[in-house]
């Protein structure tokens, strides 16, 4: 089942092929509009003193302080998550969930909520769940195993990138060079990269489960024609990763579940991650849906311990797009491995440059649909305020998600059973966004000067203003200087610098420049900033209109959907002829600044 992104044998062939090299990828990046320009991760916003040797940490439970996080925001993360166990807005978003969040090598939050198994069935006549007696319900625990649904795609992608490293798979080669039958119906030029980035032209899914045999189901994939010319559109599709599974099994001679164990979960010690969990695991697995037509493609009753996705079920539970079961800790180990550059402890599963490619946007031609090799990038709709151009993650239809932020070295796992007892109860991604917002806020931003800075907050459909007291600037123009930090949802949420010389009856934009260490200044002729600025402080300079009574204000406005990490302003100073007319480091001046919707946030 495709996640709705807005709430959506034999010997190996081609063994002699050379895998695509880093130099080739960088060279091809120029042709892709710079999509492959590799750069080091930007510095995080907090002066976080990581423990010695933390460059490649392994995980352990610890305090928020040890993780360099603010404990209050982690507590609110759990409190908000618990609200979605109730009407959200009509039905619970999930029956239960496990939340895990951390930074560096420290897991500072690992909290189960609700029930792993709550319902015996779904009553469609009353749109209610048939609840199990209290003694038969199973609460979630830290170790509860969930059906990951489309988060499984990440494992298939990792296995593919491993084969690229080893030279058995070529990122830019046609899939049909390994699977000749795949080339039917206009797919002869579809590449491995297009499968990994959902630019093959495949539609979202087809009902493979309606075909009578495994061979007939594979033929349906081979016979499927793209609905868009390959490479011309981003269309999220399960068929991409099913096709990639077939490639991997062809070139390795191994089934996908064997590859998963031998190449990823076994080496990393992820003992609770696998396809087709054994019956002995069932008491520790979260139930999913009372699967019946018409809302399900198959009549299966309450699905518990078997894969929920109909196509994955029809493929024997082992599929490239769905079917992996896992727990929060195991997913955190995977996330930590990738944030470490492909290594965990003494085990390396990928080279650092391969991880770079997984976190690099190949879809610059499709704004808003940033995608690395397997990973989605910069998606506020579920990453919330954790979203940056380097933030990588994925969601699953059953209510699962993984978000990795290299900028702050933080990670978030949310595993929920949001299709229990029925898929129609789940709507949107509000719990994912709320959790990500709180973890983003838990990463402190140190004020540029002193101990406090003005902070906009992160509310949706809101505005905040920071207005300086009236200034007498007769006799020529003055200059505004301050420090500015911003990270907003691009385009829709923005910060404006405005001036008024008629006591606020009208306001006009004030152009300004910003500069950060090691870069040339940037001009903002319309007096506004939006989007991602690297999560570092910038120096701002602006010429201010001279008048007998000049008002200056910052105005921050957000739309009704998602927000970024927000805006900080610090070190406000207005000078004329080298003399400070206003300086917010002086208590008398600071108390005259009028803030509406802003808070003075401490470090």
Coordinates of C-alpha atoms in Angstrom, one line a residue:
X1 CA 0.0 0.0 0.0
X2 CA 1.5 3.3 -1.1
X3 CA 2.0 5.9 1.6
X4 CA 0.0 9.0 0.6
X5 CA 2.5 11.8 0.8
X6 CA 0.1 14.5 1.8
X7 CA -2.1 12.2 3.7
X8 CA -0.1 9.2 0.4
X9 CA 17.8 -17.3 -9.2
X10 CA 20.7 -18.2 -10.9
X11 CA 24.1 -16.8 -11.3
X12 CA 24.6 -13.0 -11.0
X13 CA 24.3 -11.2 -14.3
X14 CA 26.4 -8.2 -15.1
X15 CA 29.0 -9.1 -12.5
X16 CA 31.7 -7.7 -14.8
X17 CA 30.1 -4.3 -15.0
X18 CA 31.8 -1.4 -13.3
X19 CA 29.8 0.4 -10.7
X20 CA 29.5 4.2 -11.1
X21 CA 32.4 6.0 -9.4
X22 CA 32.3 9.1 -7.2
X23 CA 34.1 11.0 -9.9
X24 CA 31.6 10.0 -12.5
X25 CA 28.7 10.9 -10.2
X26 CA 30.1 14.4 -9.5
X27 CA 30.7 14.9 -13.2
X28 CA 27.2 13.8 -14.0
X29 CA 26.0 16.1 -11.3
X30 CA 26.7 19.1 -13.5
X31 CA 24.3 17.7 -16.0
X32 CA 21.7 17.3 -13.3
X33 CA 21.8 21.0 -12.3
X34 CA 24.2 20.4 -9.5
X35 CA 22.2 17.7 -7.9
X36 CA 25.3 15.8 -7.0
X37 CA 27.4 18.6 -5.7
X38 CA 28.8 17.1 -2.5
X39 CA 29.4 19.3 0.4
X40 CA 30.2 18.7 4.1
X41 CA 27.3 18.9 6.5
X42 CA 26.8 22.4 7.9
X43 CA 27.6 23.0 11.5
X44 CA 24.7 22.5 14.0
X45 CA 23.0 25.4 15.6
X46 CA 24.1 24.5 19.1
X47 CA 27.5 24.6 20.7
X48 CA 27.1 20.9 21.7
X49 CA 30.1 19.4 23.5
X50 CA 30.0 15.8 22.2
X51 CA 31.8 13.1 24.2
X52 CA 35.3 12.2 23.1
X53 CA 35.3 9.8 20.1
X54 CA 31.7 10.7 19.3
X55 CA 32.4 10.9 15.6
X56 CA 31.1 7.4 15.1
X57 CA 29.0 6.8 18.2
X58 CA 27.0 3.7 19.1
X59 CA 23.7 4.1 20.9
X60 CA 22.9 4.0 24.6
X61 CA 20.1 5.4 26.7
X62 CA 20.9 8.6 28.4
X63 CA 19.6 11.9 29.6
X64 CA 18.5 14.8 27.5
X65 CA 21.4 16.8 28.8
X66 CA 23.9 14.2 27.7
X67 CA 22.3 14.3 24.2
X68 CA 22.6 18.1 24.1
X69 CA 18.8 18.4 24.1
X70 CA 16.3 20.3 26.2
X71 CA 14.3 18.0 28.4
X72 CA 11.1 20.1 28.5
X73 CA 10.6 19.7 24.7
X74 CA 11.0 16.0 24.9
X75 CA 8.4 15.8 27.6
X76 CA 6.0 17.8 25.5
X77 CA 6.8 15.5 22.6
X78 CA 5.3 12.6 24.6
X79 CA 2.4 14.6 25.9
X80 CA 1.4 15.7 22.4
X81 CA 1.8 12.1 21.0
X82 CA -0.6 10.8 23.7
X83 CA -3.3 13.2 22.5
X84 CA -3.5 11.4 19.2
X85 CA -4.6 8.2 21.1
X86 CA -7.9 10.1 21.3
X87 CA -10.1 11.7 18.6
X88 CA -7.8 13.1 15.9
X89 CA -10.2 14.7 15.0
X90 CA -12.9 11.9 15.0
X91 CA -11.0 8.7 15.5
X92 CA -7.6 7.9 17.2
X93 CA -4.7 8.4 14.8
X94 CA -3.1 5.3 16.2
X95 CA -4.1 2.7 18.8
X96 CA -0.5 2.8 20.1
X97 CA 3.0 3.9 19.2
X98 CA 6.6 3.8 20.3
X99 CA 8.5 7.1 20.2
X100 CA 12.3 7.3 20.1
X101 CA 14.4 10.4 19.8
X102 CA 18.1 11.2 20.3
X103 CA 21.2 13.0 19.3
X104 CA 24.7 11.8 18.8
X105 CA 25.1 8.4 20.5
X106 CA 22.4 9.1 23.1
X107 CA 18.8 7.9 23.0
X108 CA 17.2 10.5 25.2
X109 CA 13.6 9.4 24.7
X110 CA 12.2 5.9 24.2
X111 CA 8.6 5.8 25.2
X112 CA 5.7 3.4 24.4
X113 CA 2.2 4.7 24.5
X114 CA -1.2 3.1 23.9
X115 CA -1.9 -0.4 22.8
X116 CA -0.2 -2.7 20.3
X117 CA -3.4 -4.8 20.1
X118 CA -6.7 -3.1 21.0
X119 CA -9.4 -4.2 18.6
X120 CA -10.8 -7.6 17.6
X121 CA -12.5 -6.3 14.5
X122 CA -14.0 -3.2 12.8
X123 CA -17.7 -2.6 12.7
X124 CA -18.4 -0.9 9.4
X125 CA -22.1 -0.2 10.2
X126 CA -21.2 2.0 13.1
X127 CA -17.7 3.0 12.1
X128 CA -16.4 1.8 15.4
X129 CA -13.8 -0.7 16.6
X130 CA -14.8 -3.9 18.4
X131 CA -12.6 -3.6 21.4
X132 CA -11.0 -6.6 23.0
X133 CA -11.7 -7.1 26.7
X134 CA -9.1 -5.2 28.8
X135 CA -7.4 -8.4 29.8
X136 CA -6.8 -9.4 26.2
X137 CA -5.4 -6.1 25.0
X138 CA -1.6 -5.9 24.6
X139 CA 0.1 -2.6 25.5
X140 CA 3.0 -1.3 23.5
X141 CA 6.4 -1.7 25.0
X142 CA 9.8 -0.3 24.0
X143 CA 10.4 -3.5 22.0
X144 CA 7.1 -3.8 20.2
X145 CA 7.6 -4.8 16.6
X146 CA 5.7 -2.9 13.9
X147 CA 5.0 -3.5 10.2
X148 CA 7.1 -0.8 8.6
X149 CA 5.2 -0.7 5.4
X150 CA 7.0 1.7 3.0
X151 CA 9.8 2.4 5.4
X152 CA 10.9 -1.0 4.0
X153 CA 11.9 0.8 0.8
X154 CA 14.9 2.2 2.6
X155 CA 16.3 -1.3 3.2
X156 CA 15.9 -2.2 -0.5
X157 CA 17.6 1.1 -1.4
X158 CA 20.5 0.4 1.0
X159 CA 21.0 -3.0 -0.6
X160 CA 21.1 -1.5 -4.0
X161 CA 23.6 1.1 -3.0
X162 CA 25.8 -1.6 -1.6
X163 CA 25.8 -3.3 -5.0
X164 CA 26.7 0.0 -6.7
X165 CA 29.7 0.2 -4.4
X166 CA 30.8 -3.3 -5.3
X167 CA 30.5 -2.6 -9.0
X168 CA 27.7 -5.1 -9.6
X169 CA 25.1 -2.4 -10.3
X170 CA 25.4 0.8 -12.3
X171 CA 23.3 3.7 -11.2
X172 CA 22.8 5.1 -14.7
X173 CA 22.4 1.7 -16.5
X174 CA 19.0 0.6 -17.9
X175 CA 17.1 -1.9 -15.7
X176 CA 16.5 -4.0 -18.8
X177 CA 20.2 -4.7 -19.1
X178 CA 19.7 -7.1 -16.1
X179 CA 16.0 -7.9 -16.7
X180 CA 15.4 -7.9 -20.4
X181 CA 11.6 -8.5 -19.9
X182 CA 11.4 -5.3 -17.9
X183 CA 12.1 -3.4 -21.1
X184 CA 8.6 -4.1 -22.4
X185 CA 5.9 -1.4 -22.8
X186 CA 8.3 1.6 -23.1
X187 CA 10.5 0.9 -20.2
X188 CA 13.6 -0.1 -22.1
X189 CA 15.5 3.1 -21.0
X190 CA 14.4 3.3 -17.3
X191 CA 17.5 3.4 -15.2
X192 CA 18.3 2.2 -11.7
X193 CA 18.5 5.8 -10.5
X194 CA 15.0 6.5 -11.8
X195 CA 13.7 3.5 -9.7
X196 CA 15.5 4.9 -6.6
X197 CA 14.2 8.4 -7.1
X198 CA 10.7 7.7 -8.3
X199 CA 11.2 9.2 -11.7
X200 CA 10.6 6.1 -13.8
X201 CA 7.1 7.1 -14.8
X202 CA 5.4 4.2 -13.0
X203 CA 2.0 4.9 -11.5
X204 CA 1.6 4.5 -7.8
X205 CA 0.7 0.8 -7.7
X206 CA -1.3 -2.0 -9.4
X207 CA -3.2 -4.8 -7.8
X208 CA -0.6 -7.6 -8.2
X209 CA -2.6 -9.7 -5.7
X210 CA -5.3 -10.2 -8.3
X211 CA -3.0 -12.3 -10.4
X212 CA -3.2 -16.1 -9.7
X213 CA 0.5 -16.9 -9.4
X214 CA 3.8 -15.3 -8.5
X215 CA 5.0 -15.5 -12.1
X216 CA 1.8 -13.8 -13.3
X217 CA 2.4 -11.0 -10.7
X218 CA 5.9 -10.4 -12.0
X219 CA 4.6 -10.3 -15.6
X220 CA 2.3 -7.5 -14.6
X221 CA 5.3 -5.4 -13.5
X222 CA 7.1 -6.2 -16.7
X223 CA 4.1 -5.4 -18.9
X224 CA 3.2 -2.2 -17.1
X225 CA 3.7 0.9 -19.2
X226 CA 4.9 4.2 -17.7
X227 CA 2.2 6.9 -17.4
X228 CA 4.9 9.6 -17.8
X229 CA 8.0 9.5 -19.9
X230 CA 10.8 8.2 -17.7
X231 CA 12.8 11.0 -16.2
X232 CA 10.2 13.7 -16.8
X233 CA 8.2 13.6 -13.6
X234 CA 8.3 12.6 -10.0
X235 CA 5.7 9.9 -9.3
X236 CA 6.0 8.0 -6.1
X237 CA 5.4 4.3 -6.9
X238 CA 5.7 0.9 -5.1
X239 CA 6.5 -0.6 -8.5
X240 CA 9.9 1.1 -8.5
X241 CA 11.1 -0.8 -5.4
X242 CA 9.5 -4.1 -6.5
X243 CA 11.5 -3.7 -9.8
X244 CA 14.6 -3.0 -7.8
X245 CA 14.0 -6.1 -5.8
X246 CA 14.0 -8.2 -9.0
X247 CA 17.2 -6.6 -10.1
X248 CA 18.9 -7.3 -6.8
X249 CA 17.8 -10.9 -6.7
X250 CA 19.0 -11.4 -10.3
X251 CA 22.5 -10.0 -9.8
X252 CA 23.1 -11.7 -6.4
X253 CA 21.2 -14.9 -6.8
X254 CA 19.8 -14.4 -3.4
X255 CA 16.3 -13.6 -2.2
X256 CA 15.7 -10.2 -0.8
X257 CA 15.1 -11.4 2.8
X258 CA 18.4 -13.3 2.7
X259 CA 20.2 -10.1 1.5
X260 CA 18.6 -8.1 4.2
X261 CA 19.8 -10.4 6.9
X262 CA 23.3 -11.0 5.5
X263 CA 24.1 -7.5 4.5
X264 CA 22.3 -5.2 7.0
X265 CA 20.4 -6.6 10.0
X266 CA 22.9 -9.4 10.8
X267 CA 26.0 -7.3 10.7
X268 CA 24.4 -4.5 12.6
X269 CA 22.8 -6.7 15.3
X270 CA 19.3 -5.7 14.3
X271 CA 17.8 -8.9 15.7
X272 CA 14.2 -7.7 15.7
X273 CA 14.2 -6.7 12.0
X274 CA 13.1 -9.1 9.3
X275 CA 10.6 -10.1 6.8
X276 CA 7.9 -12.7 7.7
X277 CA 8.3 -12.7 11.5
X278 CA 7.8 -16.2 13.1
X279 CA 4.7 -17.1 15.0
X280 CA 6.7 -16.9 18.3
X281 CA 7.0 -13.1 17.7
X282 CA 3.2 -12.5 17.5
X283 CA 2.6 -11.4 21.1
X284 CA 5.3 -8.7 20.6
X285 CA 3.9 -7.4 17.3
X286 CA 1.5 -4.5 16.8
X287 CA -1.7 -5.5 15.0
X288 CA -2.8 -3.6 11.9
X289 CA -6.1 -3.8 10.0
X290 CA -9.3 -5.8 9.9
X291 CA -8.7 -6.3 6.2
X292 CA -11.9 -6.8 4.3
X293 CA -13.3 -5.5 1.0
X294 CA -14.1 -2.9 -0.1
X295 CA -11.5 -0.9 1.9
X296 CA -8.9 -3.7 1.5
X297 CA -8.0 -5.5 -1.6
X298 CA -8.2 -8.9 0.2
X299 CA -10.5 -10.4 2.9
X300 CA -8.1 -11.5 5.6
X301 CA -9.7 -10.4 8.9
X302 CA -7.6 -8.8 11.6
X303 CA -4.0 -8.8 10.3
X304 CA -1.6 -9.4 13.1
X305 CA 2.0 -10.8 12.6
X306 CA 1.7 -10.8 8.8
X307 CA 2.4 -8.0 6.4
X308 CA -0.5 -5.6 5.9
X309 CA 0.3 -4.5 2.3
X310 CA -1.8 -6.6 -0.1
X311 CA 0.9 -6.8 -2.8
X312 CA 3.6 -7.7 -0.4
X313 CA 1.4 -10.4 1.1
X314 CA 0.7 -11.8 -2.4
X315 CA 4.5 -11.8 -3.0
X316 CA 5.0 -14.1 -0.1
X317 CA 5.7 -11.3 2.5
X318 CA 9.0 -10.4 0.9
X319 CA 8.8 -7.3 -1.3
X320 CA 11.0 -4.4 -2.2
X321 CA 8.4 -1.8 -1.3
X322 CA 6.9 -3.3 2.0
X323 CA 7.1 -6.2 4.3
X324 CA 9.9 -5.5 6.8
X325 CA 9.0 -5.6 10.5
X326 CA 11.1 -3.8 13.1
X327 CA 11.3 -2.1 16.4
X328 CA 12.2 1.5 17.3
X329 CA 15.7 0.6 18.7
X330 CA 16.7 -1.3 15.6
X331 CA 15.6 1.6 13.3
X332 CA 17.6 3.9 15.5
X333 CA 20.7 1.7 15.0
X334 CA 20.1 2.0 11.3
X335 CA 19.7 5.7 11.5
X336 CA 22.8 6.1 13.6
X337 CA 24.8 4.0 11.2
X338 CA 23.9 6.3 8.3
X339 CA 24.5 9.5 10.4
X340 CA 28.0 7.9 11.2
X341 CA 28.7 7.7 7.5
X342 CA 27.8 4.0 7.1
X343 CA 29.5 2.5 10.1
X344 CA 28.3 1.3 13.5
X345 CA 30.9 0.2 16.0
X346 CA 33.3 -2.0 14.1
X347 CA 30.8 -2.8 11.4
X348 CA 30.7 -0.9 8.1
X349 CA 27.8 -1.4 5.7
X350 CA 28.4 1.5 3.4
X351 CA 31.2 3.9 2.5
X352 CA 30.7 7.6 3.6
X353 CA 30.4 8.8 0.0
X354 CA 27.6 6.3 -0.6
X355 CA 25.7 7.7 2.4
X356 CA 26.3 11.2 0.9
X357 CA 24.5 10.0 -2.3
X358 CA 21.6 8.7 -0.3
X359 CA 21.2 12.1 1.3
X360 CA 21.8 14.1 -1.9
X361 CA 18.9 15.5 -3.9
X362 CA 18.8 13.9 -7.4
X363 CA 15.4 15.5 -8.2
X364 CA 16.4 19.2 -8.5
X365 CA 14.3 19.3 -11.6
X366 CA 11.2 18.6 -9.5
X367 CA 11.0 21.3 -6.8
X368 CA 9.3 20.0 -3.7
X369 CA 10.0 16.4 -4.4
X370 CA 13.7 16.3 -3.2
X371 CA 14.9 12.7 -3.2
X372 CA 18.2 11.0 -2.6
X373 CA 18.8 7.3 -3.4
X374 CA 15.8 5.8 -1.6
X375 CA 15.5 8.6 1.0
X376 CA 13.1 11.5 0.8
X377 CA 14.6 14.8 1.6
X378 CA 13.3 18.2 3.0
X379 CA 9.7 17.2 3.5
X380 CA 8.0 19.4 6.0
X381 CA 4.7 17.4 5.7
X382 CA 6.1 14.8 8.1
X383 CA 9.6 16.1 9.1
X384 CA 8.1 19.3 10.5
X385 CA 10.7 21.6 11.9
X386 CA 13.4 19.0 11.6
X387 CA 13.3 19.5 7.8
X388 CA 16.4 20.8 6.2
X389 CA 17.8 20.2 2.6
X390 CA 19.9 17.4 4.1
X391 CA 17.2 15.9 6.4
X392 CA 16.4 12.4 5.2
X393 CA 13.6 10.1 6.0
X394 CA 10.6 8.0 4.9
X395 CA 7.1 7.1 6.1
X396 CA 5.0 4.0 6.0
X397 CA 1.3 3.6 5.4
X398 CA 0.8 1.7 8.7
X399 CA 1.8 4.8 10.7
X400 CA 5.6 4.5 10.8
X401 CA 8.4 7.0 10.1
X402 CA 12.1 7.6 10.4
X403 CA 13.7 11.1 10.2
X404 CA 17.5 11.7 10.2
X405 CA 18.9 15.3 10.5
X406 CA 22.6 15.4 9.8
X407 CA 22.7 19.1 10.5
X408 CA 22.0 18.6 14.2
X409 CA 23.0 14.9 14.3
X410 CA 19.5 14.0 15.6
X411 CA 17.2 11.2 14.8
X412 CA 13.5 10.5 15.3
X413 CA 11.6 7.2 15.1
X414 CA 7.8 7.1 15.3
X415 CA 6.2 3.7 15.0
X416 CA 2.4 3.6 15.2
X417 CA -0.3 1.2 14.2
X418 CA -2.6 3.8 12.6
X419 CA -4.5 1.3 10.5
X420 CA -5.7 -0.6 13.5
X421 CA -8.6 -1.4 13.3
X422 CA -9.1 0.2 9.8
X423 CA -7.1 2.4 7.4
X424 CA -9.9 5.0 7.0
X425 CA -9.4 6.3 10.5
X426 CA -6.0 7.6 9.7
X427 CA -5.7 11.1 8.3
X428 CA -2.7 13.3 7.6
X429 CA 0.6 13.2 9.4
X430 CA -0.1 15.5 12.4
X431 CA 1.6 13.1 15.0
X432 CA 4.7 12.9 12.9
X433 CA 4.9 16.7 12.5
X434 CA 4.2 17.3 16.1
X435 CA 7.0 14.9 17.2
X436 CA 9.5 16.4 14.8
X437 CA 8.6 19.9 15.8
X438 CA 9.3 19.1 19.5
X439 CA 12.6 17.3 18.7
X440 CA 13.7 20.3 16.6
X441 CA 12.9 22.7 19.4
X442 CA 14.8 20.4 21.8
X443 CA 18.0 21.2 19.9
X444 CA 19.0 24.6 21.5
X445 CA 20.0 27.6 19.5
X446 CA 22.5 29.6 21.4
X447 CA 21.9 33.4 21.4
X448 CA 24.5 35.3 19.4
X449 CA 25.1 37.8 22.2
X450 CA 24.5 37.2 25.9
X451 CA 22.0 34.7 27.2
X452 CA 18.7 35.5 25.4
X453 CA 17.5 36.2 21.9
X454 CA 14.1 37.1 20.5
X455 CA 12.4 33.9 19.1
X456 CA 9.4 33.8 16.8
X457 CA 7.9 30.5 17.9
X458 CA 6.8 27.8 15.6
X459 CA 3.0 28.2 15.4
X460 CA 1.1 27.7 12.2
X461 CA -1.3 30.3 10.8
X462 CA 0.3 32.9 13.1
X463 CA 2.2 36.1 13.0
X464 CA 4.7 37.7 15.4
X465 CA 6.1 41.2 15.4
X466 CA 9.1 42.8 17.0
X467 CA 8.8 46.6 16.9
X468 CA 11.5 49.0 17.9
X469 CA 10.5 52.2 19.7
X470 CA 10.1 55.4 17.7
X471 CA 13.5 56.7 16.6
X472 CA 14.5 60.2 15.8
X473 CA 16.6 59.8 12.7
X474 CA 16.4 63.3 11.3
X475 CA 19.5 64.6 9.5
X476 CA 20.3 61.5 7.3
X477 CA 19.9 57.8 7.1
X478 CA 20.9 55.4 9.8
X479 CA 22.0 51.8 9.9
X480 CA 20.4 48.8 11.5
X481 CA 22.8 46.0 12.6
X482 CA 21.7 42.7 14.2
X483 CA 22.2 39.0 14.2
X484 CA 19.6 36.9 12.4
X485 CA 18.9 33.1 12.4
X486 CA 16.1 31.7 10.3
X487 CA 14.7 28.4 9.1
X488 CA 11.2 28.6 7.7
X489 CA 9.0 26.6 5.4
X490 CA 10.2 27.9 2.1
X491 CA 8.1 30.4 0.3
X492 CA 5.0 30.1 2.5
X493 CA 6.5 31.3 5.8
X494 CA 8.7 34.5 5.8
X495 CA 10.3 37.2 7.9
X496 CA 9.9 40.8 6.8
X497 CA 11.9 43.9 7.8
X498 CA 9.6 46.9 7.5
X499 CA 9.7 50.7 8.3
X500 CA 7.1 53.3 8.9
X501 CA 7.4 57.1 9.0
X502 CA 3.7 57.8 9.7
X503 CA 3.3 56.2 13.1
X504 CA 2.4 52.8 11.7
X505 CA -0.3 53.9 9.3
X506 CA 1.7 52.3 6.4
X507 CA 4.7 50.1 6.2
X508 CA 7.2 49.5 3.5
X509 CA 10.0 46.9 3.1
X510 CA 13.5 47.7 4.1
X511 CA 16.1 46.0 1.9
X512 CA 19.0 44.4 3.8
X513 CA 22.1 42.2 3.4
X514 CA 23.0 39.1 5.4
X515 CA 26.4 37.5 5.7
X516 CA 27.8 34.4 7.4
X517 CA 31.3 33.3 8.1
X518 CA 33.2 32.2 5.0
X519 CA 30.6 33.4 2.5
X520 CA 29.9 36.5 0.4
X521 CA 27.0 38.7 1.7
X522 CA 23.6 38.1 0.2
X523 CA 21.2 40.9 -0.7
X524 CA 17.5 40.8 0.1
X525 CA 16.0 43.6 -1.9
X526 CA 12.4 42.9 -0.9
X527 CA 13.3 43.0 2.8
X528 CA 12.5 39.4 3.5
X529 CA 13.9 36.0 4.1
X530 CA 12.4 32.5 3.8
X531 CA 13.6 28.9 3.7
X532 CA 16.8 27.4 5.1
X533 CA 19.8 29.5 6.0
X534 CA 22.1 26.8 7.3
X535 CA 20.9 27.0 11.0
X536 CA 23.7 29.4 11.8
X537 CA 23.7 33.1 12.8
X538 CA 24.0 35.7 10.1
X539 CA 25.1 39.3 10.4
X540 CA 22.5 41.7 9.0
X541 CA 22.9 45.2 7.8
X542 CA 20.3 47.6 6.5
X543 CA 20.0 51.3 5.7
X544 CA 17.1 52.9 7.6
X545 CA 15.1 55.8 6.3
X546 CA 15.7 59.0 8.1
X547 CA 12.7 60.8 9.6
X548 CA 11.7 62.6 12.8
X549 CA 9.8 59.5 13.9
X550 CA 10.9 56.2 12.3
X551 CA 9.4 52.9 13.3
X552 CA 11.1 49.6 12.5
X553 CA 9.7 46.2 12.9
X554 CA 10.3 42.5 12.1
X555 CA 7.2 40.7 11.0
X556 CA 7.1 36.9 10.9
X557 CA 4.1 35.2 9.2
X558 CA 3.3 31.5 8.8
X559 CA 0.6 29.7 6.8
X560 CA -1.8 27.0 8.0
X561 CA 0.3 24.0 7.2
X562 CA 3.8 23.4 8.4
X563 CA 6.6 25.5 9.9
X564 CA 10.3 25.4 10.1
X565 CA 12.4 25.9 13.2
X566 CA 11.5 29.6 13.3
X567 CA 13.4 32.9 13.5
X568 CA 15.8 34.4 16.0
X569 CA 16.8 38.1 16.2
X570 CA 19.6 39.2 18.6
X571 CA 22.0 42.1 19.1
X572 CA 19.7 44.8 17.7
X573 CA 21.5 48.1 17.2
X574 CA 20.6 51.2 15.3
X575 CA 23.5 53.7 14.6
X576 CA 23.7 57.1 13.1
X577 CA 27.0 58.8 12.4
X578 CA 28.8 56.1 14.4
X579 CA 26.6 56.6 17.5
X580 CA 24.2 54.1 18.9
X581 CA 20.6 55.4 18.8
X582 CA 19.3 52.1 20.1
X583 CA 21.1 49.1 21.5
X584 CA 19.1 46.1 22.9
X585 CA 22.1 45.2 25.2
X586 CA 21.1 48.3 27.2
X587 CA 18.3 47.3 29.6
X588 CA 16.5 50.6 29.1
X589 CA 16.4 50.1 25.3
X590 CA 15.5 46.5 25.4
X591 CA 12.5 47.1 27.6
X592 CA 11.2 49.6 25.0
X593 CA 11.1 47.0 22.3
X594 CA 7.5 45.8 21.8
X595 CA 7.3 42.0 21.1
X596 CA 3.9 40.5 20.1
X597 CA 4.1 36.7 19.6
X598 CA 7.8 36.6 20.3
X599 CA 9.6 35.2 23.3
X600 CA 13.0 36.0 24.7
X601 CA 14.4 32.5 24.5
X602 CA 17.3 31.6 26.7
X603 CA 20.1 29.3 25.7

